[in-house]
Short mmCIF file of N, CA, C and O in Angstrom, two decimals:
data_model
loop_
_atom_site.label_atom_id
_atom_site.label_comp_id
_atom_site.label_asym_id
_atom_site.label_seq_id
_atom_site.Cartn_x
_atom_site.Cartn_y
_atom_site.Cartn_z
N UNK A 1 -2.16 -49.87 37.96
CA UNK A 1 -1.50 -50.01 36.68
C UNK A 1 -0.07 -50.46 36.91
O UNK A 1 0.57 -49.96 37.82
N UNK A 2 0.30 -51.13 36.34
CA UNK A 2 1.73 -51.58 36.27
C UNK A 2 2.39 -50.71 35.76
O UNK A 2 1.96 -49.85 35.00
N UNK A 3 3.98 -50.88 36.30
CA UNK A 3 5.43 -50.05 36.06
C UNK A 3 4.95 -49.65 33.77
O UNK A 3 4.62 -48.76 32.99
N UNK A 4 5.29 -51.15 33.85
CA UNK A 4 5.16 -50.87 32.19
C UNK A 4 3.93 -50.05 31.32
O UNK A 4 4.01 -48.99 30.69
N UNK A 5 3.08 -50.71 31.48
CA UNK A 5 1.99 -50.01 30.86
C UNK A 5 1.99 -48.13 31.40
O UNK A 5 1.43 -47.43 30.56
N UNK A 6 2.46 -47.46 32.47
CA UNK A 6 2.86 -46.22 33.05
C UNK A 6 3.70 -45.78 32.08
O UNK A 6 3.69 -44.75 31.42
N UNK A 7 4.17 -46.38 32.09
CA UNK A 7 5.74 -45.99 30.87
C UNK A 7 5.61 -45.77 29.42
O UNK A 7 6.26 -44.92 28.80
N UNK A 8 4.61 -46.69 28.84
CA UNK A 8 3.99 -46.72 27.70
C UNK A 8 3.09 -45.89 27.30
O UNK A 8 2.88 -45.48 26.16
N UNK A 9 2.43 -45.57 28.53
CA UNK A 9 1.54 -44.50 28.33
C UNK A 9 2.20 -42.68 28.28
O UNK A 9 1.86 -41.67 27.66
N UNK A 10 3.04 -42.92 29.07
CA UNK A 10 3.96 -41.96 29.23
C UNK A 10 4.43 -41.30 27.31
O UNK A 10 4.32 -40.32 26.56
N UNK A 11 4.97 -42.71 27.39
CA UNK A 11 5.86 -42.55 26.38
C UNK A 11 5.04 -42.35 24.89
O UNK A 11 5.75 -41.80 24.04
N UNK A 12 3.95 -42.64 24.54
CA UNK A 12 2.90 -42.37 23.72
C UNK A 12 2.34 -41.06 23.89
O UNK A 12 2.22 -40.34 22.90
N UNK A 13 1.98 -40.65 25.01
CA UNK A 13 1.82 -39.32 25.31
C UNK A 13 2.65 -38.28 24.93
O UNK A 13 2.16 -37.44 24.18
N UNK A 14 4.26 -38.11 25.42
CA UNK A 14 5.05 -37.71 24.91
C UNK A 14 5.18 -37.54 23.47
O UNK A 14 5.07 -36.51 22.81
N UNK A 15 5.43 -38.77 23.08
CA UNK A 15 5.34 -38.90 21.32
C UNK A 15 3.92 -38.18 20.86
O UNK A 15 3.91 -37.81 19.69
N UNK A 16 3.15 -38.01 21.35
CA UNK A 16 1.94 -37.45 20.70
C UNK A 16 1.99 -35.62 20.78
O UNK A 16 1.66 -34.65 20.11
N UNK A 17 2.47 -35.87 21.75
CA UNK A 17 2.29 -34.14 22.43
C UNK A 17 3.63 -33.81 21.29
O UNK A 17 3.25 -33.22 20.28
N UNK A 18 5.15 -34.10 21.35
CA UNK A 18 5.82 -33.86 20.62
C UNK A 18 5.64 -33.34 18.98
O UNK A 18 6.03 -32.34 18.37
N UNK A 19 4.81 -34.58 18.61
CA UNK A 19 4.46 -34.67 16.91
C UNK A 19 3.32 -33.43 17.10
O UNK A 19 3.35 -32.79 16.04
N UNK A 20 2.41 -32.88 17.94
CA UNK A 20 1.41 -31.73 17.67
C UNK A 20 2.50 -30.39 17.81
O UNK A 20 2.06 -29.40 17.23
N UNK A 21 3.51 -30.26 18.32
CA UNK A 21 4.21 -29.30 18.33
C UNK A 21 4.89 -29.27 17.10
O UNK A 21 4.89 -28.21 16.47
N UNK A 22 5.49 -30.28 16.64
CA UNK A 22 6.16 -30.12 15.28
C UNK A 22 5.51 -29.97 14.17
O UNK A 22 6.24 -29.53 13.28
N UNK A 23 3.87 -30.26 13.69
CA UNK A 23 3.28 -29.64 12.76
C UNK A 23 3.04 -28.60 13.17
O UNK A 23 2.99 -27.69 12.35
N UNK A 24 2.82 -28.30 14.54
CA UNK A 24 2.32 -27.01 14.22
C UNK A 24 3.44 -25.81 14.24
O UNK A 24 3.00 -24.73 13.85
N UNK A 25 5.04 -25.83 14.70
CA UNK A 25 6.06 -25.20 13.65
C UNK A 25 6.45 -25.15 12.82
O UNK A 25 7.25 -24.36 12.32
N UNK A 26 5.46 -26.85 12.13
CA UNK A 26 6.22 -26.89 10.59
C UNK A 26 5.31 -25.73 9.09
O UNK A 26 5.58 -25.30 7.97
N UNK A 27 4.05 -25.69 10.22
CA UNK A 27 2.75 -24.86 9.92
C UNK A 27 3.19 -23.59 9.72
O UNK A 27 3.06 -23.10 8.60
N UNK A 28 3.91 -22.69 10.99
CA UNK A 28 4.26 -21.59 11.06
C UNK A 28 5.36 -21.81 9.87
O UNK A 28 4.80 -21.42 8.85
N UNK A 29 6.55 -22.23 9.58
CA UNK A 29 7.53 -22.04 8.51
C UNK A 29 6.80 -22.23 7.37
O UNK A 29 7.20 -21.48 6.48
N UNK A 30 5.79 -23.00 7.00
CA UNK A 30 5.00 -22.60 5.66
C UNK A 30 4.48 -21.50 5.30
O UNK A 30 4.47 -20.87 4.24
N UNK A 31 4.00 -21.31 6.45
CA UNK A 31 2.99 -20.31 6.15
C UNK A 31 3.77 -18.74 6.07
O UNK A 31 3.23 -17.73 5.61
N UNK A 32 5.24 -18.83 6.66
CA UNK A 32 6.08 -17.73 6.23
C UNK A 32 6.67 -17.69 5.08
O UNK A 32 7.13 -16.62 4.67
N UNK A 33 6.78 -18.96 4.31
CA UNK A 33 7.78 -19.14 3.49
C UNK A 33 6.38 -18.51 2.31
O UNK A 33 6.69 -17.46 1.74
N UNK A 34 5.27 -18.96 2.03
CA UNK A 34 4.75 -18.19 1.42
C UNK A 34 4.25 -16.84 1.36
O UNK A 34 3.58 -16.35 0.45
N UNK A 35 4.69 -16.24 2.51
CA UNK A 35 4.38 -15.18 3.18
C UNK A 35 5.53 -14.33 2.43
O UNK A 35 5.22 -13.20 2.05
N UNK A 36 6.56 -14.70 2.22
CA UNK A 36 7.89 -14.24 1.70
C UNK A 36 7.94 -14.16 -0.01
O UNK A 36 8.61 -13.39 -0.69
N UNK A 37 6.74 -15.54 -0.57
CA UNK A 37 6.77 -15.36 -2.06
C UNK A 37 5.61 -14.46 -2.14
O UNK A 37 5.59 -14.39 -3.37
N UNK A 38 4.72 -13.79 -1.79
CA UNK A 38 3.98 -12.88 -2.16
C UNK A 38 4.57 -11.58 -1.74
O UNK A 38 4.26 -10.61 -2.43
N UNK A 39 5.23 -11.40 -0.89
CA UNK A 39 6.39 -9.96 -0.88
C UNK A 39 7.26 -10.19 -2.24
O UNK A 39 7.54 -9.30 -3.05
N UNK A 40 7.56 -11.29 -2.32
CA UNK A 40 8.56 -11.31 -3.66
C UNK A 40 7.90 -11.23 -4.70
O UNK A 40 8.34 -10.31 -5.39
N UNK A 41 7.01 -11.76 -5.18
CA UNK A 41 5.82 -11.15 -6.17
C UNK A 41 5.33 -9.74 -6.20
O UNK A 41 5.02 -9.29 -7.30
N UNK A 42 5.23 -9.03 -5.23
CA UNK A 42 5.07 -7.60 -5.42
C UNK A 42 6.33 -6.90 -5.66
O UNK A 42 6.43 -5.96 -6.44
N UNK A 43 7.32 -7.39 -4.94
CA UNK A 43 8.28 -6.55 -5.56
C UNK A 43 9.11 -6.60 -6.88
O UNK A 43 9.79 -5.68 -7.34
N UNK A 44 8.89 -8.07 -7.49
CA UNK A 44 8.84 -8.01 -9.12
C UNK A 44 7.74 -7.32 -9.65
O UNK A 44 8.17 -6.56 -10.52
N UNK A 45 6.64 -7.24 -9.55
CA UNK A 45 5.83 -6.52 -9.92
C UNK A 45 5.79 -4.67 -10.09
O UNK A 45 5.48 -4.01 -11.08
N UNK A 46 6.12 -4.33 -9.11
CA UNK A 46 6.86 -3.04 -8.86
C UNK A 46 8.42 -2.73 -9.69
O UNK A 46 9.07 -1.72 -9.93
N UNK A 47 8.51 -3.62 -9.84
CA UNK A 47 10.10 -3.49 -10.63
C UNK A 47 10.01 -3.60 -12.50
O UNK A 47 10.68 -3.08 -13.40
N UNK A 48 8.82 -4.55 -12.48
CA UNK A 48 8.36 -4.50 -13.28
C UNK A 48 7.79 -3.42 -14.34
O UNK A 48 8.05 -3.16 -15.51
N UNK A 49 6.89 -2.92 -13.40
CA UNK A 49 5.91 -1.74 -13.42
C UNK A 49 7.31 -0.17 -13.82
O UNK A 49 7.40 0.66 -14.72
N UNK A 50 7.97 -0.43 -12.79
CA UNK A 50 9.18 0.59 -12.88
C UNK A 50 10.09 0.49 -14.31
O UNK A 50 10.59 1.58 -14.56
N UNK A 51 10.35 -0.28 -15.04
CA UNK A 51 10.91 -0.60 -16.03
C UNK A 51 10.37 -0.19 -17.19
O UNK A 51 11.06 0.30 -18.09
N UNK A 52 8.41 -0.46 -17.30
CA UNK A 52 7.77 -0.27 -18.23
C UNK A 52 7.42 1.15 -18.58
O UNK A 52 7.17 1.57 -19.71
N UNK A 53 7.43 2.15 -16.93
CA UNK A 53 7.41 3.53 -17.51
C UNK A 53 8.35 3.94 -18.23
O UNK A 53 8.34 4.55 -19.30
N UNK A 54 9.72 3.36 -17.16
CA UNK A 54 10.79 3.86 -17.94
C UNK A 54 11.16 3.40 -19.40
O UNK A 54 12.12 3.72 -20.10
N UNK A 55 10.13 2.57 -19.63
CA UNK A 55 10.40 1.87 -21.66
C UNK A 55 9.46 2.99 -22.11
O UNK A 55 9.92 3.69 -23.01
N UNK A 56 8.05 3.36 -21.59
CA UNK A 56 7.17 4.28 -22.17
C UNK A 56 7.68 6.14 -22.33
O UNK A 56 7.35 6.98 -23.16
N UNK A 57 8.70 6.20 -21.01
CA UNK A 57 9.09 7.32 -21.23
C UNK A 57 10.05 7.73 -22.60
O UNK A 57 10.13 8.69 -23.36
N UNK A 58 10.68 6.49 -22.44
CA UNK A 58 12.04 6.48 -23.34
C UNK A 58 11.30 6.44 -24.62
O UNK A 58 11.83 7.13 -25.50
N UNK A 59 10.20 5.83 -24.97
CA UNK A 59 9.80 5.61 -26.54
C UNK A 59 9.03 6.85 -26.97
O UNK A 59 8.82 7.07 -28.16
N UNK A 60 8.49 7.92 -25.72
CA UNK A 60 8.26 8.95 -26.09
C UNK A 60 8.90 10.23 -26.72
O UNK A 60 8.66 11.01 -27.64
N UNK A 61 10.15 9.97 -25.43
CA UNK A 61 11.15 11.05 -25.95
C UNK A 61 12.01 10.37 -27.49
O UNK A 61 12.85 11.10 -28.01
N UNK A 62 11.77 9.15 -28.05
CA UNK A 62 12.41 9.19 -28.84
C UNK A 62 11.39 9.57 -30.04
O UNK A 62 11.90 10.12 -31.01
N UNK A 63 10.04 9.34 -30.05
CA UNK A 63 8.90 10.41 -30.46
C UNK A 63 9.32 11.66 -30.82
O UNK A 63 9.53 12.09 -31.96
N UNK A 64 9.42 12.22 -29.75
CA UNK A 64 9.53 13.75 -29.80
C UNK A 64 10.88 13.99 -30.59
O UNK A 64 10.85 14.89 -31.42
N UNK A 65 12.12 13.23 -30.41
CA UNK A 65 13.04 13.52 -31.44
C UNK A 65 13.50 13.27 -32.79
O UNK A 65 14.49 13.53 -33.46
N UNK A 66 12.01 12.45 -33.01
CA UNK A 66 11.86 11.98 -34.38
C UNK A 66 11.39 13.29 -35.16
O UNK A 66 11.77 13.84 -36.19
N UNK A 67 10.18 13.61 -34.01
CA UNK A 67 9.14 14.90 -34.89
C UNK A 67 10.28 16.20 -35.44
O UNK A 67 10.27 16.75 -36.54
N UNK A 68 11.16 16.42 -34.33
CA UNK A 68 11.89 17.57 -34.83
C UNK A 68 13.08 16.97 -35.20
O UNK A 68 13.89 17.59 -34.51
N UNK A 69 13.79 16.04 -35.95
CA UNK A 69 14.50 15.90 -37.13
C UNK A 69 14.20 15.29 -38.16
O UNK A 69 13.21 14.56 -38.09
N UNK A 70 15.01 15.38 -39.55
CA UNK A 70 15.16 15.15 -40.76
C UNK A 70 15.81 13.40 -40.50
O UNK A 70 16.92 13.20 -40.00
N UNK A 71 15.11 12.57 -40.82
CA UNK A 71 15.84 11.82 -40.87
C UNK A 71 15.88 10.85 -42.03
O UNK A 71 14.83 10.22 -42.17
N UNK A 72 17.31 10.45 -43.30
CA UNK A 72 16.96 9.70 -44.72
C UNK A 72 17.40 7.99 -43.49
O UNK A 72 17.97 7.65 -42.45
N UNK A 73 16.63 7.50 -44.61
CA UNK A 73 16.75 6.36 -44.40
C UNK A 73 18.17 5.05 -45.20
O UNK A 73 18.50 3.96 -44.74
N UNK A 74 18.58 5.61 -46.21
CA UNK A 74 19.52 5.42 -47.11
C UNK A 74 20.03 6.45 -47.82
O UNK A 74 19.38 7.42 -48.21
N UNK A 75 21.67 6.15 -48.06
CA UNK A 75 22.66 7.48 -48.90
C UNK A 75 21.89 7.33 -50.29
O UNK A 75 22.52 7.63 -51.30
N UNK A 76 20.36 6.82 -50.44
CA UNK A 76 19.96 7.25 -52.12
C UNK A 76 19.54 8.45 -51.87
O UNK A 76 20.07 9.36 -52.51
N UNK A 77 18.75 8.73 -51.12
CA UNK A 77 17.99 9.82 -50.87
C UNK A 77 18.31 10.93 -50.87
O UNK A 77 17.55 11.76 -51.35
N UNK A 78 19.53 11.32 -50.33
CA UNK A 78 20.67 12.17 -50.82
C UNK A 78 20.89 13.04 -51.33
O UNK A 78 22.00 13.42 -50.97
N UNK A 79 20.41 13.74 -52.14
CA UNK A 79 20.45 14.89 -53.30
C UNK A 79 22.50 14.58 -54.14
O UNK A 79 23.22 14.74 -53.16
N UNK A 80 22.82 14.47 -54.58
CA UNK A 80 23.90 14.32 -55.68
C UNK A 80 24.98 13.57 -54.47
O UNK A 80 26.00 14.18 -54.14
N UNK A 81 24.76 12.63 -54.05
CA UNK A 81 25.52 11.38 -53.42
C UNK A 81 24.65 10.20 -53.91
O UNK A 81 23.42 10.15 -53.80
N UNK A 82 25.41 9.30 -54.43
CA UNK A 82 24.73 7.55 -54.50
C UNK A 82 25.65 6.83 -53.65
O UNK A 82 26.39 7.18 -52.72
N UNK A 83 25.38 5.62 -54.30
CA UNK A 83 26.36 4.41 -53.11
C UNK A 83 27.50 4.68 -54.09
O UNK A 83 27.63 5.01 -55.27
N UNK A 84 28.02 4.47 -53.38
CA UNK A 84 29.66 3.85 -53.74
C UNK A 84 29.91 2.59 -54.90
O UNK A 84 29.30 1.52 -54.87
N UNK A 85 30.87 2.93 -55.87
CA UNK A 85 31.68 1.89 -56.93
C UNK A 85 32.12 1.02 -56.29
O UNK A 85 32.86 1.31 -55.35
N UNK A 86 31.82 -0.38 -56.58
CA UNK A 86 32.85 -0.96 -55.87
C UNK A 86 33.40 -2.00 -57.15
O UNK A 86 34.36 -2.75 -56.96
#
């Protein structure tokens, strides 16, 4: 084989072997980067989840402090107060 064609082959080789290494790190950074949005999806989810008890707790206890007070809805209701002259 000649100097050149050695070289070419070389150098194709190289270039080939190179480009299988770089998909296959470009493989690994994908495959983390989605690896990272499904951790981030659970932990909105969880935060989520955490928010909604705390809306269910809160709408209970405001339940419970409805049952034990009086509450008017307008100064008509009132017993000997109306609105105001203006």
């Amino acid at each position: 084989m000649s100097r050149a064609s050695k070289l070419t082959l070389a150098g194709t080789s190289l270039f080939a072997v190179g480009t299988v290494i770089m998909v296959h790190f470009q493989q690994k950074m994908e495959k983390e980067a989605m690896h990272q949005g499904v951790v981030r999806d659970m932990e909105q989810q969880r935060i989520k989840k955490e928010r909604q008890l705390d809306f269910d707790m809160q709408k209970a206890l405001e339940e419970e402090y409805k049952r034990g007070q009086t509450v008017r809805e307008s100064a008509e209701e009132v017993p000997g107060k109306g609105l105001p002259d203006r």
